mmCIF file of C-alpha atoms in Angstrom:
data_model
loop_
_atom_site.group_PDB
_atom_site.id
_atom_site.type_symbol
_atom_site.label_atom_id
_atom_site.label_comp_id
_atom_site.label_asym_id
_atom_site.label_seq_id
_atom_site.Cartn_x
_atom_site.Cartn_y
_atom_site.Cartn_z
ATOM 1 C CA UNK K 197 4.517 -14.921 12.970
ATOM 2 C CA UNK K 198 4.714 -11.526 13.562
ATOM 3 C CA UNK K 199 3.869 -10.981 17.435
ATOM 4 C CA UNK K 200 1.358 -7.714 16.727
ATOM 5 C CA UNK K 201 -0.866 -9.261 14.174
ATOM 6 C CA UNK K 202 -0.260 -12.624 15.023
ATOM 7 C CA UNK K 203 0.414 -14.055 11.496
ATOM 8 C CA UNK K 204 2.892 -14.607 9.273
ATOM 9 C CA UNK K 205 4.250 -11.636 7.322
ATOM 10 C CA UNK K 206 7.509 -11.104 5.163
ATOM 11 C CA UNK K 207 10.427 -9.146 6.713
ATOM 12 C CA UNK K 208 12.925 -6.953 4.503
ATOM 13 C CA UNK K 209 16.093 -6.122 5.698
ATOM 14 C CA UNK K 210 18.463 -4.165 4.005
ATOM 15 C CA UNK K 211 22.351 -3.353 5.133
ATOM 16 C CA UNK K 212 24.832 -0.986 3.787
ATOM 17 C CA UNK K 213 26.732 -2.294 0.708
ATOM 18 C CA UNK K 214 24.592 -5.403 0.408
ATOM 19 C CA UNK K 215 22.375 -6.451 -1.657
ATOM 20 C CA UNK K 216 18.671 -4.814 -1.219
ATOM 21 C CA UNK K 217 16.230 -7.545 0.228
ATOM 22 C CA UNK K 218 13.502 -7.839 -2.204
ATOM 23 C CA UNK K 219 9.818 -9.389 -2.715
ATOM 24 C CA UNK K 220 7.986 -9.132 -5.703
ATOM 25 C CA UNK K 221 4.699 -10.749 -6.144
ATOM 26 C CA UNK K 222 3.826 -12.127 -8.447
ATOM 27 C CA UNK K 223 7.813 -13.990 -8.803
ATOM 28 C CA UNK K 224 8.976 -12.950 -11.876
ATOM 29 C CA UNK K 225 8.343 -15.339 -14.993
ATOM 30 C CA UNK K 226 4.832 -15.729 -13.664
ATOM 31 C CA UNK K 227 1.793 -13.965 -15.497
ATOM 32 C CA UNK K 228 0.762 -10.289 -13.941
ATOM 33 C CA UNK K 229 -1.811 -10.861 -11.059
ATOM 34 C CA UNK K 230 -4.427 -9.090 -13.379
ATOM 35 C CA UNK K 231 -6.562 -8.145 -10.089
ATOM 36 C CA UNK K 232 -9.731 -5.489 -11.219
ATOM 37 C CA UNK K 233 -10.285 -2.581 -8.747
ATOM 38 C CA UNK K 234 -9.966 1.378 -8.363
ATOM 39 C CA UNK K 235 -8.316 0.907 -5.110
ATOM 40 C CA UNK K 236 -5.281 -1.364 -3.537
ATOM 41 C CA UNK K 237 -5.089 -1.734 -0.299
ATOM 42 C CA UNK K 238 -1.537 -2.874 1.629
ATOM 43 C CA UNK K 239 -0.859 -3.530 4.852
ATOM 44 C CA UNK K 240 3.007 -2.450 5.429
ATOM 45 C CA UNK K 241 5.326 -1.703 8.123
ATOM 46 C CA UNK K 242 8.396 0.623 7.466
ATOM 47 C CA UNK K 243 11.119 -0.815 9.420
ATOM 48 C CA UNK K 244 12.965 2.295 10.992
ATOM 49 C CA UNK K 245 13.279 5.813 10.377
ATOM 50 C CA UNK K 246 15.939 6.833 7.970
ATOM 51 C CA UNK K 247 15.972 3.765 6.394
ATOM 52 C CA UNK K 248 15.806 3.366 2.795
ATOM 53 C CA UNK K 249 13.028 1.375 1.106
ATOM 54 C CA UNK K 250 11.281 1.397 -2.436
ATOM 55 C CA UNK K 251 7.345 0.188 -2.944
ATOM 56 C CA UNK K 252 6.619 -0.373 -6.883
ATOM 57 C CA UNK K 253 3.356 -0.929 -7.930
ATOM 58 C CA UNK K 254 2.548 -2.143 -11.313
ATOM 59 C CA UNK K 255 -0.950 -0.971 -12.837
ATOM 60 C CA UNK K 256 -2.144 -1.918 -16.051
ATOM 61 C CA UNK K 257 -4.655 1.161 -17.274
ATOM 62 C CA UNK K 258 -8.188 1.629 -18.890
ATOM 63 C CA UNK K 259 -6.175 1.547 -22.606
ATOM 64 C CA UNK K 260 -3.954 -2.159 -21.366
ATOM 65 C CA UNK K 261 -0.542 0.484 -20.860
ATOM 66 C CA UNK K 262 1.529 -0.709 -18.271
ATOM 67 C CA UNK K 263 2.792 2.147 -15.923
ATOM 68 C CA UNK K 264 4.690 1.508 -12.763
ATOM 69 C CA UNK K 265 3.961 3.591 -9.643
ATOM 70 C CA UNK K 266 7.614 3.260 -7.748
ATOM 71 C CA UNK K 267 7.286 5.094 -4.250
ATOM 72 C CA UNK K 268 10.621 5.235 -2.958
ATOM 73 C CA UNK K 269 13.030 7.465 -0.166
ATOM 74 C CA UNK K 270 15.168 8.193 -3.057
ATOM 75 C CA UNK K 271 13.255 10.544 -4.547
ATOM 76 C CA UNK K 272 13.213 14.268 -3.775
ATOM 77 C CA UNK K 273 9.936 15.136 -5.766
ATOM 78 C CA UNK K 274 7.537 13.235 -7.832
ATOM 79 C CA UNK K 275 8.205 12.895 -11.740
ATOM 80 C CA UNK K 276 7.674 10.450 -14.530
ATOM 81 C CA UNK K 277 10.247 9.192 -16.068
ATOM 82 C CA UNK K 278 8.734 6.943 -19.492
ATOM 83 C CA UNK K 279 6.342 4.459 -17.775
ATOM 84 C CA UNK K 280 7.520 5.026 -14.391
ATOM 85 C CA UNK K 281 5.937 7.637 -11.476
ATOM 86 C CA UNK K 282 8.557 7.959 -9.727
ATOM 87 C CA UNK K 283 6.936 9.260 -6.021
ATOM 88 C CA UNK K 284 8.519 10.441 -2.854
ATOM 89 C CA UNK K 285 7.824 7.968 0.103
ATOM 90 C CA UNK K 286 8.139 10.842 2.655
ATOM 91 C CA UNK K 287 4.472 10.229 4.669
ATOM 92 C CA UNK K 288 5.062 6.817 4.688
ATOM 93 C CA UNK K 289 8.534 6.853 6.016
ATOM 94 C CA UNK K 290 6.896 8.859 8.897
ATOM 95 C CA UNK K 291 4.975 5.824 10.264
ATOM 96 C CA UNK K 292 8.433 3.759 11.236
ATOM 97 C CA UNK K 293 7.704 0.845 13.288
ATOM 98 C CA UNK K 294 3.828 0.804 13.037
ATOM 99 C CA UNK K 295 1.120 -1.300 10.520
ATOM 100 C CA UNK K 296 -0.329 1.036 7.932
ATOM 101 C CA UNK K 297 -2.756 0.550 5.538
ATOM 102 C CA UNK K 298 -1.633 2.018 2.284
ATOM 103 C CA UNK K 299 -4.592 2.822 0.370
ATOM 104 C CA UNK K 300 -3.785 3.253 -3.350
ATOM 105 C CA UNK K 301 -6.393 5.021 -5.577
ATOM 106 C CA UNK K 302 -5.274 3.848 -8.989
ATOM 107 C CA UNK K 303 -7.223 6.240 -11.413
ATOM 108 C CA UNK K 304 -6.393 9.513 -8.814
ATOM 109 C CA UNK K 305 -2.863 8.554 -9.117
ATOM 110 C CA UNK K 306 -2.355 8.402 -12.706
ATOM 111 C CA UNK K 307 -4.891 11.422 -13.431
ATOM 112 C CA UNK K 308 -2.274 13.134 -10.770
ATOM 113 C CA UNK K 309 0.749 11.747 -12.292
ATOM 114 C CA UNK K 310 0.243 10.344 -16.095
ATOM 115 C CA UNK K 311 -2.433 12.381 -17.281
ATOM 116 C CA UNK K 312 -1.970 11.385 -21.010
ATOM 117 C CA UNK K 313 -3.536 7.932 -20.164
ATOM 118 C CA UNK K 314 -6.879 6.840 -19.370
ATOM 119 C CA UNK K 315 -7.921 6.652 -16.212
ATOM 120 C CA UNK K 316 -10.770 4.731 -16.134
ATOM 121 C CA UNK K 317 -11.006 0.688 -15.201
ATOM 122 C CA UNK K 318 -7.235 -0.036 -13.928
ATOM 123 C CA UNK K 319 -5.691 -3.203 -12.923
ATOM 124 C CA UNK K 320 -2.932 -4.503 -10.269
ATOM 125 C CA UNK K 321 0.030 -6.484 -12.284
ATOM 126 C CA UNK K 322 1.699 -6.792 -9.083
ATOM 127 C CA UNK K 323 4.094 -5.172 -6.677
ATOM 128 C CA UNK K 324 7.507 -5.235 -5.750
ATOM 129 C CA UNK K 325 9.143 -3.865 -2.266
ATOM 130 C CA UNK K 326 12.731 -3.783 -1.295
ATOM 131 C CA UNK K 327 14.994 -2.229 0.969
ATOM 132 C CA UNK K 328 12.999 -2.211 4.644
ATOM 133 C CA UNK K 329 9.238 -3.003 4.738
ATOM 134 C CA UNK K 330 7.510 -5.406 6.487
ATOM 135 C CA UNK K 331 4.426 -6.799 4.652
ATOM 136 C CA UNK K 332 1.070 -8.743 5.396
ATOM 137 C CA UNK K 333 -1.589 -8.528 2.952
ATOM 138 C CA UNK K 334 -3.093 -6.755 0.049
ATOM 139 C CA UNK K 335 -5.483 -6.750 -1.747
ATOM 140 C CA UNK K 336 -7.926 -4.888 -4.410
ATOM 141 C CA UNK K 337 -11.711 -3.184 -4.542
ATOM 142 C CA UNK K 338 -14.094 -1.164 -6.008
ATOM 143 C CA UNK K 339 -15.584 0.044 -2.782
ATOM 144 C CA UNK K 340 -13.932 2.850 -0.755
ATOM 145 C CA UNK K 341 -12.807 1.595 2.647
ATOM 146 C CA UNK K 342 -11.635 2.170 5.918
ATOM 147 C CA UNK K 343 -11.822 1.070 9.888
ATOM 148 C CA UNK K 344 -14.205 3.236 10.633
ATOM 149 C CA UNK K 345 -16.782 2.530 8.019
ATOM 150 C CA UNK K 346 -17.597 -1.325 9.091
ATOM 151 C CA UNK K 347 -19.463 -1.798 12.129
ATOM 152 C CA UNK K 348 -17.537 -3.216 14.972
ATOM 153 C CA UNK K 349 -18.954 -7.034 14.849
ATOM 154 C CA UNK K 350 -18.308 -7.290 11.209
ATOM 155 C CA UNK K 351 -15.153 -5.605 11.808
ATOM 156 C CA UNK K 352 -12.837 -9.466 11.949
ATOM 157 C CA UNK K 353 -14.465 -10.201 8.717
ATOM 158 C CA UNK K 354 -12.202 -7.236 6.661
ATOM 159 C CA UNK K 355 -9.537 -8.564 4.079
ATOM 160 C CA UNK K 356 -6.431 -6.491 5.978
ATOM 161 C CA UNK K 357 -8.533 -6.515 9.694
ATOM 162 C CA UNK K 358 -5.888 -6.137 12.329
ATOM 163 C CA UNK K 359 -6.314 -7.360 16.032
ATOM 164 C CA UNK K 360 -7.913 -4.973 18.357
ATOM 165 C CA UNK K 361 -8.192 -5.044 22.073
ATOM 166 C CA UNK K 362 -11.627 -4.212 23.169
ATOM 167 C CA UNK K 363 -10.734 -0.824 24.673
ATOM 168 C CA UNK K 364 -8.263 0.280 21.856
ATOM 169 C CA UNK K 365 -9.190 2.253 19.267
ATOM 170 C CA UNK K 366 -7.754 1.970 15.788
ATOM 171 C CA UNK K 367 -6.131 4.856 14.925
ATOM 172 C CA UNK K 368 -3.835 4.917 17.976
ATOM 173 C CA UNK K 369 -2.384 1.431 17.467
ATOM 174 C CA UNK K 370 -2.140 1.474 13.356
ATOM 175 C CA UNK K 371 -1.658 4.213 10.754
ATOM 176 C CA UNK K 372 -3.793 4.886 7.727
ATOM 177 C CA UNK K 373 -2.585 6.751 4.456
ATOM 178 C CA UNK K 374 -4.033 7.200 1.100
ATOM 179 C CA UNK K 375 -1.779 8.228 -2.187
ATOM 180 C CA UNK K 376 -2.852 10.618 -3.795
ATOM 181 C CA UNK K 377 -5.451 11.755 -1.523
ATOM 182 C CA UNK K 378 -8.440 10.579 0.393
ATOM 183 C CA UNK K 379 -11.533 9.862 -1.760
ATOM 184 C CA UNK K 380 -15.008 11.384 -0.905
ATOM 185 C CA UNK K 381 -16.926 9.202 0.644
ATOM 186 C CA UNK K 382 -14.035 7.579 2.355
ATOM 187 C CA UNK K 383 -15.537 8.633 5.799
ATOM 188 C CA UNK K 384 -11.704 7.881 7.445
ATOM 189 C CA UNK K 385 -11.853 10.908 10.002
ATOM 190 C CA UNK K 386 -8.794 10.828 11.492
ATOM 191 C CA UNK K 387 -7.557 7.808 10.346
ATOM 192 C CA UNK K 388 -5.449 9.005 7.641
ATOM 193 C CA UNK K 389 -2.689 9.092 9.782
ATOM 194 C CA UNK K 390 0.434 11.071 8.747
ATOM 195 C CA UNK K 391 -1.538 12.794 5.698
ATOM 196 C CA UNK K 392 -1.620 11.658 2.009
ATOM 197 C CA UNK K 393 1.037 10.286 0.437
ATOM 198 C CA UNK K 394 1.403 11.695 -3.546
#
């Protein structure tokens, strides 16, 4: 278990000139998760700074296309490349070390980034990491949220909650970032930590 959040999470660790750890859910030869919902939320840890890692999300959209949404430290600038958005990873590579939630706003990001397709009612196929992320949980909705939109007694009952002491306050333990930006109505304050990501 992982001695922060107390559960079990999975742990990829990449060297030089070996192969890249990877986890892809769901394992390949298995059908496409198929999970309904504007927004995905992940709980992730990037494992150091300067460390390569790659975070591919696969969305099916309103029209049943299949687009992949690949944030990665590779790349420079974001561009599409067939049915790939290929996104720079730099925000998230600036949390090293802590638990983020990385809120994912499906129809924003292919409005932003494959404008030729509908953006309507998406779908999660899956997701794939590699190279140096630690991960917990995900998990998709309708509803915009964040820490500081439940109240604090119904705050344990949250699909990604994450253990607080009584005097700490979220946002300076954990990190909060939304790709491509925060939605209205998000009410997140400061809790999008280290910006938006795409």
């Amino acid at each position: 278990p992982d001695g922060l959040l107390g559960r079990r999470v999975f742990v990829l660790r990449s060297r030089p000139l070996k192969p890249t750890a990877t986890l892809a859910v769901p394992r390949e030869g298995r059908p496409p998760l198929g999970l309904p919902g504007r927004y995905v939320y992940m709980q992730l840890r990037v494992a150091g700074r300067g460390r390569p890692f790659a975070l591919h999300v696969d969305v099916l959209a309103a029209d049943r296309s299949a687009v992949r949404l690949s944030f990665a430290t590779c790349f420079a600038a974001a561009r599409r490349c067939g049915s790939v958005v290929q996104l720079p990873a730099n925000a998230l590579a600036g949390t090293a070390g802590t638990w983020i939630v990385l809120a994912l706003d499906l129809p924003a990001l292919l409005r932003a980034h494959a404008p030729d397709l509908p953006a309507g009612r998406c779908a999660l196929r899956g997701f794939t990491l590699s190279g140096n992320l630690s991960f917990a949980r995900a998990f998709t909705s309708d509803e915009v949220h964040s820490p500081l939109r439940l109240p604090p007694e119904r705050a344990g009952e949250w699909p990604l909650a994450l253990p607080l002491e009584p005097s700490q306050v979220w946002i300076d333990r954990y990190g909060w970032l939304w790709a491509p930006c925060e939605p209205a109505g998000a009410q997140g304050g400061d809790v999008a930590q280290g910006g938006d990501v795409a």
